[in-house]
Amino acid sequence: MVLLKLDDERFRIPRILPDRCVMMALVHDLAEAQVGDIAPREGIPKAEKHRLESEAMHNIVHDMLHNSPAAQKINALWMEYEDGQSPEAKFVKDLDRFEMASQALEYEKNHGASLQPFFDSSIPKLQHPQVQEWGQGLLGERYNISNTSTTSR
């Protein structure tokens, strides 16, 4: 949802191409659609996660899309995301981490369980200043919810 706001002049982030971010986020989710969104707590080594996602992308690009020009563009975007060096790749990776923490907060609110490992593995890794700000806001919201529920007992 954040990516949709990037087209709005009020939310424009310098040196980030919104269209490229949207495409990259969608392409990143393609691999996860086949192998699942593997969370750090599942204990699957990074190399194995990468291998599974690479295999999924190979299947999509070669078996499903027959290495067409569109498939090659999809593969290039996925590789750019995985490499994590372009401003867009860094930003989309941060959004993915932020979204994981945001989902964890919603789950905590709805189910009353602590999901601290999700916050520990996401918020401290945020690099983009804007996403760091959102992450701190999320932690502030979590703190306020925690204090409200503690004082209402």
Coordinates of C-alpha atoms in Angstrom, one line a residue:
M1 CA 0.0 0.0 0.0
V2 CA 2.9 2.4 0.7
L3 CA 4.1 1.9 -2.8
L4 CA 0.8 3.3 -4.2
K5 CA 1.4 6.5 -2.2
L6 CA 4.8 7.1 -3.9
D7 CA 3.0 8.5 -6.9
D8 CA 1.5 11.2 -4.7
E9 CA 3.7 14.3 -4.8
R10 CA 3.3 14.7 -1.0
F11 CA 4.9 11.3 -0.4
R12 CA 7.6 11.3 -3.1
I13 CA 10.9 10.0 -1.9
P14 CA 14.0 11.4 -3.7
R15 CA 16.0 9.0 -5.9
I16 CA 13.4 6.3 -5.8
L17 CA 11.5 5.3 -8.9
P18 CA 7.9 4.4 -7.8
D19 CA 7.1 2.3 -10.9
R20 CA 10.2 0.2 -10.5
C21 CA 9.5 -0.3 -6.7
V22 CA 6.0 -1.5 -7.5
M23 CA 7.2 -4.0 -10.1
M24 CA 10.1 -5.2 -7.9
A25 CA 7.7 -5.8 -5.0
L26 CA 5.4 -7.8 -7.2
V27 CA 8.2 -9.8 -8.7
H28 CA 9.6 -10.5 -5.2
D29 CA 6.2 -11.8 -4.1
L30 CA 6.1 -14.2 -7.2
A31 CA 8.8 -16.3 -5.8
E32 CA 7.3 -16.3 -2.3
A33 CA 3.9 -17.3 -3.8
Q34 CA 5.5 -20.6 -4.8
V35 CA 7.7 -21.3 -1.8
G36 CA 5.9 -19.4 0.9
D37 CA 7.1 -16.4 2.9
I38 CA 9.8 -18.0 4.9
A39 CA 10.2 -16.2 8.3
P40 CA 13.5 -16.1 10.1
R41 CA 12.0 -18.0 13.1
E42 CA 11.5 -21.1 10.8
G43 CA 15.2 -21.8 11.0
I44 CA 15.7 -22.3 7.3
P45 CA 19.2 -21.1 6.4
K46 CA 19.5 -18.0 4.2
A47 CA 21.3 -20.0 1.5
E48 CA 18.5 -22.6 1.4
K49 CA 15.8 -19.9 1.2
H50 CA 17.7 -18.3 -1.6
R51 CA 18.0 -21.6 -3.4
L52 CA 14.2 -22.3 -3.1
E53 CA 13.3 -18.8 -4.3
S54 CA 15.8 -19.1 -7.2
E55 CA 14.3 -22.4 -8.3
A56 CA 10.8 -20.9 -8.1
M57 CA 11.9 -17.9 -10.3
H58 CA 13.6 -20.3 -12.7
N59 CA 10.3 -22.2 -13.0
I60 CA 8.3 -19.0 -13.6
V61 CA 10.8 -17.5 -16.1
H62 CA 11.6 -20.6 -18.1
D63 CA 8.8 -23.1 -17.7
M64 CA 5.8 -20.8 -17.4
L65 CA 6.9 -17.8 -19.4
H66 CA 9.3 -19.6 -21.8
N67 CA 12.0 -17.0 -21.3
S68 CA 10.0 -14.4 -23.1
P69 CA 11.2 -10.7 -23.0
A70 CA 8.7 -10.1 -20.2
A71 CA 10.1 -13.1 -18.3
Q72 CA 13.6 -11.7 -18.7
K73 CA 12.5 -8.4 -17.3
I74 CA 10.9 -10.2 -14.4
N75 CA 14.0 -12.1 -13.8
A76 CA 16.2 -9.0 -13.9
L77 CA 14.0 -7.2 -11.4
W78 CA 14.1 -10.2 -9.1
M79 CA 17.9 -10.4 -9.4
E80 CA 18.1 -6.7 -8.7
Y81 CA 16.0 -7.1 -5.5
E82 CA 18.1 -10.1 -4.4
D83 CA 21.3 -8.2 -5.0
G84 CA 19.9 -5.4 -2.8
Q85 CA 22.2 -2.7 -4.2
S86 CA 19.9 -0.3 -6.1
P87 CA 18.0 2.4 -4.2
E88 CA 14.8 0.7 -5.2
A89 CA 15.9 -2.7 -4.1
K90 CA 17.0 -1.3 -0.7
F91 CA 13.7 0.5 -0.3
V92 CA 11.6 -2.5 -1.2
K93 CA 13.6 -4.7 1.1
D94 CA 12.9 -2.2 3.9
L95 CA 9.2 -2.1 3.0
D96 CA 9.1 -5.9 3.2
R97 CA 10.7 -5.8 6.7
F98 CA 8.4 -3.0 7.8
E99 CA 5.3 -5.0 6.5
M100 CA 6.4 -8.1 8.5
A101 CA 6.6 -6.0 11.7
S102 CA 3.3 -4.3 10.9
Q103 CA 1.6 -7.7 10.5
A104 CA 3.2 -8.9 13.7
L105 CA 1.8 -5.9 15.5
E106 CA -1.7 -6.6 14.1
Y107 CA -1.4 -10.2 15.3
E108 CA -0.3 -9.2 18.7
K109 CA -3.3 -6.8 19.0
N110 CA -5.7 -9.4 17.9
H111 CA -4.3 -12.4 19.7
G112 CA -2.5 -11.0 22.7
A113 CA 0.7 -12.9 22.0
S114 CA 4.2 -11.4 22.0
L115 CA 6.0 -11.7 18.6
Q116 CA 9.2 -10.0 19.7
P117 CA 11.4 -12.0 17.3
F118 CA 9.6 -10.5 14.3
F119 CA 10.4 -7.0 15.5
D120 CA 14.0 -7.9 16.4
S121 CA 14.6 -9.3 12.9
S122 CA 13.0 -6.4 11.0
I123 CA 13.0 -2.9 12.6
P124 CA 16.8 -2.8 13.5
K125 CA 17.6 -3.7 9.9
L126 CA 15.7 -0.8 8.3
Q127 CA 18.1 1.5 6.4
H128 CA 16.0 4.0 4.5
P129 CA 15.3 7.1 6.8
Q130 CA 11.6 7.3 5.9
V131 CA 11.1 3.6 6.6
Q132 CA 13.1 3.8 9.8
E133 CA 10.7 6.6 10.9
W134 CA 7.7 4.4 10.1
G135 CA 9.4 1.6 12.0
Q136 CA 9.9 3.8 15.1
G137 CA 6.3 4.9 14.8
L138 CA 5.2 1.2 14.8
L139 CA 7.3 0.5 17.8
G140 CA 5.8 3.5 19.6
E141 CA 2.3 2.2 18.8
R142 CA 3.3 -1.2 20.1
Y143 CA 4.7 0.4 23.3
N144 CA 1.5 2.4 23.8
I145 CA -0.7 -0.7 23.3
S146 CA 1.4 -2.6 25.7
N147 CA 1.2 0.1 28.4
T148 CA -2.5 0.6 27.8
S149 CA -3.2 -3.1 28.3
T150 CA -0.9 -3.3 31.4
T151 CA -2.6 -0.3 33.1
S152 CA -6.1 -1.5 32.4
R153 CA -5.6 -4.7 34.3

